[in-house]
Tab-separated table of C-alpha atoms in Angstrom:
chain	number	residue	atom	x	y	z
K	185	MET	CA	7.653	5.888	-18.071
K	186	LYS	CA	7.968	8.294	-15.177
K	187	LEU	CA	7.507	6.466	-11.888
K	188	VAL	CA	7.512	8.533	-8.696
K	189	ILE	CA	7.840	7.346	-5.098
K	190	ILE	CA	6.382	9.933	-2.713
K	191	ASP	CA	9.072	10.957	-0.238
K	192	TYR	CA	7.523	12.242	2.990
K	193	GLY	CA	9.891	10.780	5.556
K	194	ALA	CA	7.876	7.638	6.371
K	195	GLY	CA	8.919	5.199	3.699
K	196	ASN	CA	10.340	1.783	2.972
K	197	ILE	CA	11.923	3.520	0.029
K	198	LYS	CA	15.236	1.820	-0.813
K	199	SER	CA	13.763	-1.678	-1.157
K	200	ILE	CA	11.001	-0.301	-3.424
K	201	GLN	CA	13.545	1.547	-5.597
K	202	PHE	CA	15.662	-1.609	-5.914
K	203	ALA	CA	12.622	-3.739	-6.814
K	204	PHE	CA	11.688	-1.373	-9.673
K	205	LYS	CA	15.325	-1.135	-10.792
K	206	ARG	CA	15.282	-4.945	-11.193
K	207	LEU	CA	12.237	-4.391	-13.454
K	208	GLY	CA	14.223	-1.854	-15.501
K	209	VAL	CA	12.522	1.295	-14.161
K	210	ASP	CA	14.309	4.091	-12.299
K	211	ALA	CA	11.870	5.469	-9.746
K	212	VAL	CA	12.186	9.157	-8.835
K	213	LEU	CA	12.032	9.880	-5.121
K	214	THR	CA	10.323	13.250	-4.547
K	215	ASN	CA	7.940	15.343	-2.479
K	216	ASN	CA	7.626	17.924	-5.289
K	217	VAL	CA	3.911	18.355	-6.027
K	218	GLU	CA	4.371	19.061	-9.746
K	219	GLU	CA	6.637	16.039	-10.220
K	220	ILE	CA	4.125	13.817	-8.421
K	221	GLN	CA	1.191	15.185	-10.454
K	222	ASN	CA	3.060	14.728	-13.752
K	223	ALA	CA	4.211	11.149	-13.085
K	224	ASP	CA	2.774	8.249	-15.086
K	225	LYS	CA	2.543	6.097	-11.949
K	226	VAL	CA	2.884	6.931	-8.238
K	227	ILE	CA	3.982	4.779	-5.296
K	228	PHE	CA	2.801	5.915	-1.845
K	229	PRO	CA	4.987	3.975	0.617
K	230	GLY	CA	4.773	3.911	4.374
K	231	VAL	CA	6.491	2.423	7.379
K	232	GLY	CA	6.013	3.640	10.920
K	233	GLU	CA	3.161	5.089	12.926
K	234	ALA	CA	-0.032	6.446	11.341
K	235	SER	CA	-0.494	9.770	13.170
K	236	SER	CA	3.108	10.965	12.751
K	237	ALA	CA	3.053	9.897	9.073
K	238	MET	CA	-0.211	11.840	8.532
K	239	ASN	CA	1.361	14.890	10.239
K	240	LYS	CA	4.270	14.721	7.783
K	241	LEU	CA	1.806	14.610	4.877
K	242	ARG	CA	-0.079	17.632	6.256
K	243	GLU	CA	3.129	19.635	6.818
K	244	SER	CA	4.063	19.195	3.152
K	245	GLY	CA	0.510	19.681	1.821
K	246	LEU	CA	0.630	16.201	0.285
K	247	ASP	CA	-2.537	15.246	2.203
K	248	LYS	CA	-4.429	17.537	-0.218
K	249	VAL	CA	-2.499	16.401	-3.323
K	250	ILE	CA	-2.646	12.585	-3.083
K	251	PRO	CA	-6.477	12.221	-3.191
K	252	THR	CA	-6.618	14.396	-6.355
K	253	LEU	CA	-4.133	12.298	-8.380
K	254	LYS	CA	-5.538	10.903	-11.649
K	255	GLN	CA	-2.829	8.362	-12.598
K	256	PRO	CA	-2.518	4.884	-11.024
K	257	VAL	CA	-1.367	5.192	-7.389
K	258	LEU	CA	-0.168	2.225	-5.298
K	259	GLY	CA	-0.146	2.589	-1.519
K	260	ILE	CA	2.052	0.048	0.261
K	261	CYS	CA	1.580	-1.015	3.916
K	262	LEU	CA	1.070	2.178	5.973
K	263	GLY	CA	0.602	4.016	2.648
K	264	MET	CA	-2.497	1.898	1.983
K	265	GLN	CA	-3.764	2.436	5.542
K	266	LEU	CA	-3.381	6.223	5.267
K	267	MET	CA	-5.554	6.129	2.110
K	268	CYS	CA	-8.452	4.950	4.309
K	269	THR	CA	-10.909	7.078	6.331
K	270	SER	CA	-9.309	6.578	9.729
K	271	SER	CA	-6.986	4.424	11.798
K	272	GLU	CA	-7.202	3.323	15.413
K	273	GLU	CA	-3.426	3.869	15.527
K	274	GLY	CA	-3.045	7.243	17.226
K	275	ASN	CA	-6.751	7.892	16.493
K	276	THR	CA	-5.724	9.171	13.069
K	277	GLU	CA	-7.873	10.712	10.365
K	278	GLY	CA	-6.733	9.392	6.976
K	279	LEU	CA	-6.970	10.656	3.396
K	280	GLY	CA	-10.474	9.216	2.939
K	281	ILE	CA	-9.868	7.697	-0.500
K	282	PHE	CA	-11.227	4.341	0.703
K	283	ASP	CA	-14.244	4.490	3.001
K	284	VAL	CA	-12.687	1.921	5.341
K	285	GLU	CA	-11.533	2.010	8.960
K	286	ILE	CA	-8.162	0.626	10.015
K	287	LYS	CA	-8.450	-1.476	13.189
K	288	ARG	CA	-5.883	-2.945	15.578
K	289	PHE	CA	-5.519	-6.726	15.694
K	290	SER	CA	-6.921	-8.292	18.858
K	291	ASN	CA	-4.481	-8.913	21.721
K	292	GLU	CA	-5.315	-12.605	21.381
K	293	LEU	CA	-3.152	-12.607	18.235
K	294	LYS	CA	0.612	-12.242	18.035
K	295	VAL	CA	1.072	-8.573	17.091
K	296	PRO	CA	2.572	-7.383	14.839
K	297	GLN	CA	1.736	-10.008	12.243
K	298	MET	CA	5.217	-10.472	10.855
K	299	GLY	CA	6.332	-12.765	8.082
K	300	TRP	CA	4.701	-14.666	5.251
K	301	ASN	CA	0.976	-15.216	4.844
K	302	THR	CA	-1.303	-16.101	1.940
K	303	ILE	CA	-3.470	-13.806	-0.158
K	304	SER	CA	-6.747	-15.062	-1.654
K	305	ASN	CA	-9.944	-13.829	-3.375
K	306	LEU	CA	-7.765	-12.026	-5.922
K	307	LYS	CA	-9.910	-9.634	-7.986
K	308	SER	CA	-7.796	-7.269	-10.060
K	309	ASP	CA	-5.326	-7.022	-12.950
K	310	LEU	CA	-2.842	-6.146	-10.195
K	311	PHE	CA	-2.776	-9.917	-9.542
K	312	LYS	CA	-2.489	-11.092	-13.150
K	313	GLY	CA	-0.465	-14.326	-13.128
K	314	ILE	CA	-0.581	-14.643	-9.308
K	315	LYS	CA	-2.080	-17.871	-7.958
K	316	GLU	CA	-4.700	-17.957	-5.189
K	317	ASP	CA	-3.079	-18.512	-1.771
K	318	GLU	CA	0.288	-17.177	-2.910
K	319	TYR	CA	2.537	-16.099	-0.019
K	320	MET	CA	3.373	-12.410	0.532
K	321	TYR	CA	5.476	-10.697	3.190
K	322	LEU	CA	3.612	-8.708	5.873
K	323	VAL	CA	4.556	-6.736	8.969
K	324	HIS	CA	1.735	-4.800	10.643
K	325	SER	CA	-0.393	-4.455	13.785
K	326	TYR	CA	-3.380	-2.766	12.118
K	327	TYR	CA	-5.571	-3.947	9.267
K	328	ALA	CA	-8.274	-2.813	6.841
K	329	GLU	CA	-11.629	-4.441	7.464
K	330	ASP	CA	-13.006	-6.647	4.708
K	331	CYS	CA	-15.001	-4.257	2.497
K	332	LYS	CA	-16.343	-3.586	-0.994
K	333	TYR	CA	-12.909	-2.259	-2.118
K	334	ALA	CA	-11.130	-5.511	-1.167
K	335	ILE	CA	-9.288	-7.111	-4.092
K	336	ALA	CA	-7.404	-9.622	-1.911
K	337	ALA	CA	-7.903	-11.074	1.553
K	338	THR	CA	-5.681	-12.606	4.203
K	339	ASP	CA	-6.639	-14.702	7.204
K	340	TYR	CA	-4.905	-13.874	10.489
K	341	GLY	CA	-7.366	-14.845	13.178
K	342	ILE	CA	-9.862	-12.829	11.146
K	343	ASN	CA	-10.335	-12.379	7.419
K	344	TYR	CA	-9.224	-8.868	6.433
K	345	ALA	CA	-8.617	-6.869	3.245
K	346	THR	CA	-4.976	-7.241	2.293
K	347	ALA	CA	-5.381	-5.207	-0.918
K	348	LEU	CA	-7.803	-2.448	-1.940
K	349	HIS	CA	-8.853	-0.802	-5.210
K	350	LYS	CA	-11.032	2.185	-6.084
K	351	ASP	CA	-10.780	4.076	-9.390
K	352	ASN	CA	-7.057	4.790	-9.980
K	353	PHE	CA	-6.070	3.985	-6.375
K	354	TYR	CA	-4.651	0.631	-5.291
K	355	GLY	CA	-3.261	-0.456	-1.946
K	356	THR	CA	-1.487	-3.514	-0.585
K	357	GLN	CA	-1.038	-4.251	3.105
K	358	PHE	CA	1.759	-6.672	2.218
K	359	HIS	CA	5.120	-5.557	0.842
K	360	PRO	CA	5.370	-6.625	-2.821
K	361	GLU	CA	8.949	-5.309	-2.897
K	362	LYS	CA	9.880	-7.841	-0.167
K	363	SER	CA	7.765	-10.723	-1.482
K	364	GLY	CA	10.193	-12.311	-3.936
K	365	ILE	CA	9.371	-13.116	-7.551
K	366	GLU	CA	5.586	-13.115	-7.023
K	367	GLY	CA	5.715	-9.693	-5.358
K	368	GLU	CA	7.783	-8.375	-8.249
K	369	LYS	CA	5.095	-9.646	-10.648
K	370	ILE	CA	2.574	-7.458	-8.792
K	371	LEU	CA	4.829	-4.397	-9.200
K	372	LYS	CA	5.223	-5.224	-12.899
K	373	ASN	CA	1.429	-5.564	-13.213
K	374	PHE	CA	1.076	-2.137	-11.576
K	375	LEU	CA	3.449	-0.640	-14.157
K	376	GLU	CA	1.273	-2.153	-16.913
K	377	LEU	CA	-2.092	-0.896	-15.562
């Protein structure tokens, strides 16, 4: 299996590579369009700020490539948020794969949400073998509104979509690669989709 992690300078890449290595898969780190298009599975990571990450995607032309991919694609954290229509962070236009807006948590909450929280309403083979209210690791100040693409939800003052799915595109707001054995199960499930 050829697994590619998109390298565009805004990634939590090492921990993702190590997580897949533990599952026996060597992930290729690349921004080469052909390599990405020819992969069996694609990881779209993201850490940092939405508008600068989107600028990096535009500079490399990857903003045009990612929405056209036909194989299973998993966006993680900011990667998932960039797959949405827009983000309040830096007033950023996203890739528009999910027709969802990314909003900032209210100032009444401790922002960023950092640490472990539960995921529930699990609705996808991505969560095969994962129990309702399992804990996952999160660190973010912006969230996807609950929507028709939601395949998992988390409560943090409000109920929001902590995972999304449409066609061959999946996204998790939490970091499966930092969520212990249960997070690794999700990555394994992604490999088996």
